[in-house]
Amino acid sequence: MLSYVRNVLAQNNSRGSTVIIKNGKPQQISYGWAWYGKRIGNGNDSVVYPTASLQKVVTAAMVVQLMNEKWHTSERFSQNTKISRWYPELKNANNITLGQLMTHTSGINAVNTEADRGINYSEDDAVKWAIDNANAIDPGTPGTYFYNNTNYILLAGIIKKISGQSYETNFNNRIVNKLGLANTYLYQNIPSWKTDPISYTWNIKNYQDPEYITKTQASQLVGAANMFTTPMDYYKIQVGLSNGAILNKSDFHYLTHLKNRANNYSGGIYLDNNDTIKSAYGNLGGTHFGIWFQMTTDNRNGLIMFLNQTAGDENAQKQVGYQILNHIKPYTFIAG
């Protein structure tokens, strides 16, 4: 498997770190440099990777945890609760439900959420920007699918409003500490002995056009794309979403079958093949990362692929992963 995965990455001018899951056993396989200039290899213990939109399922899972905790109290809420309860100043909030934020069917379609604005935002300021920009546009009709980071930034703010603690505190207590994750951080908490990777493109040769995620860009995307981890820690998160550590199987079903879903996306991930396959893809504007996972929902087979050098678009990157997935377990996975 080691030589096969590295050969596939090499043949497709791709570099990165992966976790291969076969028959319930995860194996890390990495290839190339995470930081070419310093010769820090992918898979090095010091490297933590951006998860981009693969963070969204974590944010959604924390909302479901809070939903369970508040269920028998006066603060009870559900996917049907209008977000005007938390954001009375937000345009159209009386017509938008929590579930619509979690399925990108709120009608909110703010632009330039990933363009680096050069400001180091606090959590509250990042949420305020989301509110201000959602108010500045004419929102689409709730129920219409617009994939937009603003939905999950607003969810991060709701987590704080419900719990009385920051998203960061909830994230560390509910996810990192709960699972004992040693390599998972929000950007601002990456320790000095760790580093995030540089992203590159392939253009005639390897490691061209280096770009990295800045502190300011990450700070804009609280709850949506400011989590950094390793593919092995992310595997543990995926397992934790249904084994009771983060959510149980019933909670996971709720999360992934919200009634407002307009397609197969719900709660941060896509489900396919009669709910037997889960996946999500992420990258960040201005960088070349290709972050993708596809696993069976029983967590026994699949691929977590964190690419820091990419060649081609999202579909090309998924095809690289699909080639590996077919080697892990043929006739099981989907190409996109």
Tab-separated table of C-alpha atoms in Angstrom:
chain	number	residue	atom	x	y	z
A	1	MET	CA	0.000	0.000	0.000
A	2	LEU	CA	2.837	2.393	0.853
A	3	SER	CA	4.493	2.212	-2.554
A	4	TYR	CA	1.136	2.228	-4.357
A	5	VAL	CA	-0.076	5.437	-2.693
A	6	ARG	CA	3.226	7.230	-3.194
A	7	ASN	CA	3.319	6.179	-6.855
A	8	VAL	CA	-0.202	7.509	-7.435
A	9	LEU	CA	0.704	10.840	-5.844
A	10	ALA	CA	3.931	11.032	-7.852
A	11	GLN	CA	2.221	10.202	-11.146
A	12	ASN	CA	-0.295	12.986	-10.517
A	13	ASN	CA	2.282	15.587	-9.455
A	14	SER	CA	0.704	15.718	-6.007
A	15	ARG	CA	2.253	15.887	-2.552
A	16	GLY	CA	0.758	15.512	0.877
A	17	SER	CA	-0.135	13.289	3.795
A	18	THR	CA	-2.844	10.638	3.795
A	19	VAL	CA	-4.440	8.090	6.061
A	20	ILE	CA	-5.548	4.892	4.407
A	21	ILE	CA	-8.278	2.971	6.259
A	22	LYS	CA	-8.621	-0.680	5.277
A	23	ASN	CA	-10.734	-3.150	7.213
A	24	GLY	CA	-10.828	-0.824	10.197
A	25	LYS	CA	-7.070	-0.249	10.385
A	26	PRO	CA	-5.680	3.253	9.664
A	27	GLN	CA	-2.220	3.731	8.154
A	28	GLN	CA	-0.485	7.061	7.528
A	29	ILE	CA	1.305	7.384	4.195
A	30	SER	CA	2.958	10.675	3.236
A	31	TYR	CA	4.916	11.917	0.262
A	32	GLY	CA	6.994	14.993	-0.552
A	33	TRP	CA	7.785	18.143	1.356
A	34	ALA	CA	5.365	20.018	3.589
A	35	TRP	CA	7.738	22.985	3.511
A	36	TYR	CA	10.139	22.650	0.621
A	37	GLY	CA	12.423	25.534	1.611
A	38	LYS	CA	13.100	24.075	5.063
A	39	ARG	CA	12.972	20.452	3.869
A	40	ILE	CA	10.248	19.535	6.336
A	41	GLY	CA	8.570	16.400	5.056
A	42	ASN	CA	4.878	15.700	4.808
A	43	GLY	CA	3.875	13.499	7.731
A	44	ASN	CA	6.565	15.004	9.947
A	45	ASP	CA	5.474	15.118	13.592
A	46	SER	CA	5.753	18.900	13.580
A	47	VAL	CA	3.295	19.480	10.712
A	48	VAL	CA	-0.414	20.195	11.195
A	49	TYR	CA	-2.558	20.704	8.097
A	50	PRO	CA	-5.451	23.047	7.398
A	51	THR	CA	-8.749	21.225	7.210
A	52	ALA	CA	-10.628	24.026	5.425
A	53	SER	CA	-14.283	22.966	5.086
A	54	LEU	CA	-13.649	19.569	6.676
A	55	GLN	CA	-13.986	21.504	9.953
A	56	LYS	CA	-17.661	22.198	9.348
A	57	VAL	CA	-18.835	18.781	10.548
A	58	VAL	CA	-17.027	19.436	13.846
A	59	THR	CA	-18.873	22.727	14.315
A	60	ALA	CA	-22.203	21.109	13.437
A	61	ALA	CA	-21.528	18.234	15.841
A	62	MET	CA	-20.961	20.693	18.696
A	63	VAL	CA	-24.325	22.291	17.918
A	64	VAL	CA	-25.982	18.867	18.221
A	65	GLN	CA	-24.171	18.255	21.525
A	66	LEU	CA	-25.567	21.524	22.887
A	67	MET	CA	-28.997	20.631	21.537
A	68	ASN	CA	-28.906	17.422	23.594
A	69	GLU	CA	-27.647	19.200	26.712
A	70	LYS	CA	-30.368	21.849	26.596
A	71	TRP	CA	-33.204	19.497	25.591
A	72	HIS	CA	-34.794	19.249	29.052
A	73	THR	CA	-34.254	22.880	29.991
A	74	SER	CA	-35.959	26.189	29.268
A	75	GLU	CA	-33.222	26.825	26.686
A	76	ARG	CA	-34.307	23.905	24.517
A	77	PHE	CA	-33.782	24.321	20.785
A	78	SER	CA	-33.772	22.201	17.644
A	79	GLN	CA	-32.998	22.335	13.947
A	80	ASN	CA	-36.328	24.157	13.541
A	81	THR	CA	-35.444	27.040	15.879
A	82	LYS	CA	-35.310	30.401	14.108
A	83	ILE	CA	-31.903	32.064	14.345
A	84	SER	CA	-33.555	35.360	15.288
A	85	ARG	CA	-33.356	33.889	18.803
A	86	TRP	CA	-29.603	34.520	18.696
A	87	TYR	CA	-29.303	37.103	15.920
A	88	PRO	CA	-32.328	39.429	16.122
A	89	GLU	CA	-30.373	42.042	14.137
A	90	LEU	CA	-29.720	39.716	11.183
A	91	LYS	CA	-31.713	40.326	8.020
A	92	ASN	CA	-34.329	37.627	7.404
A	93	ALA	CA	-33.412	35.862	10.671
A	94	ASN	CA	-37.106	35.274	11.445
A	95	ASN	CA	-37.283	33.124	8.318
A	96	ILE	CA	-34.029	31.194	8.768
A	97	THR	CA	-33.734	28.105	10.947
A	98	LEU	CA	-30.693	26.617	12.625
A	99	GLY	CA	-31.001	23.608	10.318
A	100	GLN	CA	-30.827	25.884	7.297
A	101	LEU	CA	-27.472	27.229	8.460
A	102	MET	CA	-26.258	23.644	8.881
A	103	THR	CA	-27.370	22.673	5.353
A	104	HIS	CA	-26.389	25.909	3.549
A	105	THR	CA	-30.033	26.561	2.729
A	106	SER	CA	-30.368	29.824	4.682
A	107	GLY	CA	-30.300	31.923	1.524
A	108	ILE	CA	-27.190	33.705	2.835
A	109	ASN	CA	-24.597	34.090	0.104
A	110	ALA	CA	-22.031	36.633	1.349
A	111	VAL	CA	-19.041	37.093	-0.947
A	112	ASN	CA	-15.297	37.166	-0.256
A	113	THR	CA	-15.411	35.146	2.943
A	114	GLU	CA	-11.964	33.711	2.166
A	115	ALA	CA	-10.253	36.789	0.704
A	116	ASP	CA	-7.574	37.757	3.223
A	117	ARG	CA	-8.707	41.087	4.667
A	118	GLY	CA	-5.474	41.633	6.585
A	119	ILE	CA	-7.199	41.968	9.971
A	120	ASN	CA	-6.600	39.633	12.890
A	121	TYR	CA	-10.191	39.070	13.986
A	122	SER	CA	-11.390	37.994	17.377
A	123	GLU	CA	-14.153	35.387	17.346
A	124	ASP	CA	-16.753	38.074	18.049
A	125	ASP	CA	-15.452	40.326	15.298
A	126	ALA	CA	-15.423	37.488	12.770
A	127	VAL	CA	-19.065	36.775	13.605
A	128	LYS	CA	-19.917	40.481	13.421
A	129	TRP	CA	-18.394	40.624	9.920
A	130	ALA	CA	-20.597	37.689	8.929
A	131	ILE	CA	-23.703	39.444	10.259
A	132	ASP	CA	-22.813	42.766	8.636
A	133	ASN	CA	-22.148	41.179	5.263
A	134	ALA	CA	-25.199	38.962	5.366
A	135	ASN	CA	-27.191	42.115	6.056
A	136	ALA	CA	-25.498	44.003	3.238
A	137	ILE	CA	-26.780	41.670	0.534
A	138	ASP	CA	-30.258	40.792	-0.583
A	139	PRO	CA	-30.483	37.260	0.802
A	140	GLY	CA	-31.790	34.521	-1.404
A	141	THR	CA	-34.908	32.607	-0.522
A	142	PRO	CA	-34.393	30.333	2.484
A	143	GLY	CA	-34.452	26.784	1.225
A	144	THR	CA	-32.187	27.591	-1.699
A	145	TYR	CA	-28.777	25.910	-1.518
A	146	PHE	CA	-25.820	28.334	-1.436
A	147	TYR	CA	-22.625	26.824	-0.080
A	148	ASN	CA	-21.212	29.686	1.966
A	149	ASN	CA	-18.811	29.923	4.923
A	150	THR	CA	-21.005	32.566	6.554
A	151	ASN	CA	-23.470	29.884	7.669
A	152	TYR	CA	-20.835	28.160	9.766
A	153	ILE	CA	-19.284	31.357	11.106
A	154	LEU	CA	-22.764	32.203	12.396
A	155	LEU	CA	-22.999	28.706	13.919
A	156	ALA	CA	-19.728	29.350	15.780
A	157	GLY	CA	-21.325	32.472	17.224
A	158	ILE	CA	-24.426	30.514	18.227
A	159	ILE	CA	-22.247	27.956	20.033
A	160	LYS	CA	-20.833	30.807	22.114
A	161	LYS	CA	-24.241	32.341	22.783
A	162	ILE	CA	-25.748	29.034	23.938
A	163	SER	CA	-22.799	27.807	26.012
A	164	GLY	CA	-21.550	31.114	27.385
A	165	GLN	CA	-18.033	30.068	26.346
A	166	SER	CA	-15.969	30.818	23.263
A	167	TYR	CA	-15.923	28.560	20.233
A	168	GLU	CA	-12.266	27.922	21.078
A	169	THR	CA	-13.115	26.681	24.589
A	170	ASN	CA	-15.928	24.477	23.291
A	171	PHE	CA	-13.677	23.093	20.569
A	172	ASN	CA	-10.878	22.244	22.987
A	173	ASN	CA	-13.173	20.697	25.609
A	174	ARG	CA	-15.646	18.912	23.359
A	175	ILE	CA	-13.334	17.688	20.614
A	176	VAL	CA	-9.604	17.896	21.397
A	177	ASN	CA	-9.680	16.899	25.061
A	178	LYS	CA	-12.560	14.466	24.645
A	179	LEU	CA	-10.670	12.488	21.995
A	180	GLY	CA	-7.186	13.070	23.422
A	181	LEU	CA	-6.006	14.648	20.176
A	182	ALA	CA	-2.346	15.635	20.302
A	183	ASN	CA	-2.145	17.365	16.916
A	184	THR	CA	-5.377	19.324	16.531
A	185	TYR	CA	-5.606	23.082	17.052
A	186	LEU	CA	-7.385	26.203	16.026
A	187	TYR	CA	-4.903	28.329	14.105
A	188	GLN	CA	-4.197	30.770	16.934
A	189	ASN	CA	-3.262	27.887	19.237
A	190	ILE	CA	-0.728	26.101	17.040
A	191	PRO	CA	2.316	25.853	19.350
A	192	SER	CA	5.748	27.124	18.404
A	193	TRP	CA	7.121	23.595	17.945
A	194	LYS	CA	4.500	22.872	15.265
A	195	THR	CA	4.135	24.358	11.802
A	196	ASP	CA	1.452	24.488	9.174
A	197	PRO	CA	2.595	23.526	5.665
A	198	ILE	CA	3.191	25.624	2.578
A	199	SER	CA	0.972	24.887	-0.412
A	200	TYR	CA	2.355	24.567	-3.931
A	201	THR	CA	1.282	23.912	-7.464
A	202	TRP	CA	2.932	21.733	-10.050
A	203	ASN	CA	3.957	23.749	-13.093
A	204	ILE	CA	6.534	21.892	-15.203
A	205	LYS	CA	8.255	21.064	-11.932
A	206	ASN	CA	7.357	20.549	-8.284
A	207	TYR	CA	6.937	23.100	-5.493
A	208	GLN	CA	5.951	26.165	-7.513
A	209	ASP	CA	3.991	29.272	-6.454
A	210	PRO	CA	4.234	28.801	-2.664
A	211	GLU	CA	1.270	30.071	-0.638
A	212	TYR	CA	0.311	29.592	2.986
A	213	ILE	CA	-2.635	30.418	5.210
A	214	THR	CA	-2.099	33.631	7.124
A	215	LYS	CA	-3.135	34.339	10.686
A	216	THR	CA	-5.557	36.969	9.434
A	217	GLN	CA	-7.213	34.710	6.851
A	218	ALA	CA	-7.690	31.929	9.401
A	219	SER	CA	-9.137	34.354	11.958
A	220	GLN	CA	-11.915	35.324	9.531
A	221	LEU	CA	-13.207	31.753	9.315
A	222	VAL	CA	-13.982	30.736	12.888
A	223	GLY	CA	-16.032	27.532	12.863
A	224	ALA	CA	-15.720	27.206	9.107
A	225	ALA	CA	-12.025	26.784	8.282
A	226	ASN	CA	-9.653	27.646	11.135
A	227	MET	CA	-8.915	24.100	12.353
A	228	PHE	CA	-5.532	22.464	11.770
A	229	THR	CA	-4.830	18.800	12.336
A	230	THR	CA	-3.229	15.663	10.904
A	231	PRO	CA	-5.014	13.062	8.798
A	232	MET	CA	-4.677	10.570	11.670
A	233	ASP	CA	-6.304	12.924	14.170
A	234	TYR	CA	-9.016	13.657	11.628
A	235	TYR	CA	-9.644	9.931	11.330
A	236	LYS	CA	-10.180	9.845	15.103
A	237	ILE	CA	-12.659	12.703	14.783
A	238	GLN	CA	-14.615	10.835	12.115
A	239	VAL	CA	-14.781	7.739	14.311
A	240	GLY	CA	-15.815	9.888	17.272
A	241	LEU	CA	-18.784	11.284	15.373
A	242	SER	CA	-20.706	8.041	15.778
A	243	ASN	CA	-19.091	5.949	18.530
A	244	GLY	CA	-20.299	8.081	21.437
A	245	ALA	CA	-17.123	10.083	22.023
A	246	ILE	CA	-18.529	13.161	20.244
A	247	LEU	CA	-21.905	11.907	19.014
A	248	ASN	CA	-23.650	8.549	19.047
A	249	LYS	CA	-25.121	6.863	15.985
A	250	SER	CA	-28.527	8.416	16.518
A	251	ASP	CA	-27.005	11.903	16.806
A	252	PHE	CA	-24.939	11.305	13.677
A	253	HIS	CA	-28.076	10.299	11.783
A	254	TYR	CA	-29.809	13.474	12.972
A	255	LEU	CA	-26.823	15.593	11.926
A	256	THR	CA	-26.663	14.113	8.444
A	257	HIS	CA	-30.420	14.005	7.754
A	258	LEU	CA	-31.539	17.503	8.687
A	259	LYS	CA	-34.906	18.151	7.115
A	260	ASN	CA	-33.739	21.295	5.303
A	261	ARG	CA	-31.076	19.546	3.249
A	262	ALA	CA	-31.546	20.347	-0.418
A	263	ASN	CA	-29.138	17.661	-1.651
A	264	ASN	CA	-26.977	15.063	0.072
A	265	TYR	CA	-25.177	17.683	2.229
A	266	SER	CA	-26.117	18.013	5.876
A	267	GLY	CA	-24.176	19.019	8.959
A	268	GLY	CA	-20.839	19.469	7.222
A	269	ILE	CA	-20.597	16.321	5.106
A	270	TYR	CA	-22.098	14.630	2.075
A	271	LEU	CA	-23.706	11.186	2.232
A	272	ASP	CA	-23.931	8.980	-0.865
A	273	ASN	CA	-24.734	5.423	-1.954
A	274	ASN	CA	-27.719	5.002	0.349
A	275	ASP	CA	-25.866	6.619	3.241
A	276	THR	CA	-22.977	4.143	3.091
A	277	ILE	CA	-20.360	6.727	2.007
A	278	LYS	CA	-19.473	10.042	3.681
A	279	SER	CA	-17.195	12.720	2.276
A	280	ALA	CA	-16.201	16.383	2.265
A	281	TYR	CA	-13.780	18.528	0.273
A	282	GLY	CA	-12.046	21.735	1.268
A	283	ASN	CA	-9.544	24.313	0.126
A	284	LEU	CA	-8.912	27.972	0.887
A	285	GLY	CA	-8.950	30.883	-1.516
A	286	GLY	CA	-5.488	32.016	-2.575
A	287	THR	CA	-3.843	28.718	-1.627
A	288	HIS	CA	-3.306	25.374	-3.367
A	289	PHE	CA	-4.400	22.903	-0.698
A	290	GLY	CA	-6.667	20.012	-1.639
A	291	ILE	CA	-8.257	18.550	1.490
A	292	TRP	CA	-10.604	15.595	0.961
A	293	PHE	CA	-11.905	12.588	2.754
A	294	GLN	CA	-14.156	9.766	1.670
A	295	MET	CA	-14.963	6.903	4.030
A	296	THR	CA	-17.586	4.274	4.541
A	297	THR	CA	-19.974	5.456	7.231
A	298	ASP	CA	-18.971	2.498	9.418
A	299	ASN	CA	-15.412	3.975	9.361
A	300	ARG	CA	-13.896	0.669	8.240
A	301	ASN	CA	-12.558	1.721	4.834
A	302	GLY	CA	-11.603	4.974	3.190
A	303	LEU	CA	-9.111	7.749	2.610
A	304	ILE	CA	-8.233	11.027	4.298
A	305	MET	CA	-6.067	13.032	1.897
A	306	PHE	CA	-4.396	16.304	2.841
A	307	LEU	CA	-2.591	17.577	-0.270
A	308	ASN	CA	-0.265	20.562	-0.028
A	309	GLN	CA	0.803	20.348	-3.684
A	310	THR	CA	-1.951	20.033	-6.235
A	311	ALA	CA	-2.134	19.782	-10.000
A	312	GLY	CA	-5.509	20.565	-11.512
A	313	ASP	CA	-8.844	21.467	-9.984
A	314	GLU	CA	-10.995	19.883	-7.284
A	315	ASN	CA	-12.210	17.145	-9.611
A	316	ALA	CA	-8.645	16.262	-10.596
A	317	GLN	CA	-7.674	15.983	-6.932
A	318	LYS	CA	-10.645	13.744	-6.182
A	319	GLN	CA	-9.687	11.511	-9.082
A	320	VAL	CA	-6.286	11.019	-7.452
A	321	GLY	CA	-8.037	9.959	-4.255
A	322	TYR	CA	-10.528	7.792	-6.100
A	323	GLN	CA	-7.683	5.843	-7.676
A	324	ILE	CA	-6.371	5.091	-4.188
A	325	LEU	CA	-9.853	4.283	-2.859
A	326	ASN	CA	-10.374	1.702	-5.600
A	327	HIS	CA	-7.162	0.042	-4.499
A	328	ILE	CA	-8.348	-0.035	-0.872
A	329	LYS	CA	-11.729	-1.578	-1.627
A	330	PRO	CA	-12.930	-1.835	-5.241
A	331	TYR	CA	-16.549	-1.124	-6.250
A	332	THR	CA	-17.254	0.716	-3.005
A	333	PHE	CA	-16.516	4.406	-3.428
A	334	ILE	CA	-17.623	7.230	-5.731
A	335	ALA	CA	-15.513	9.403	-8.009
A	336	GLY	CA	-16.628	12.793	-6.689
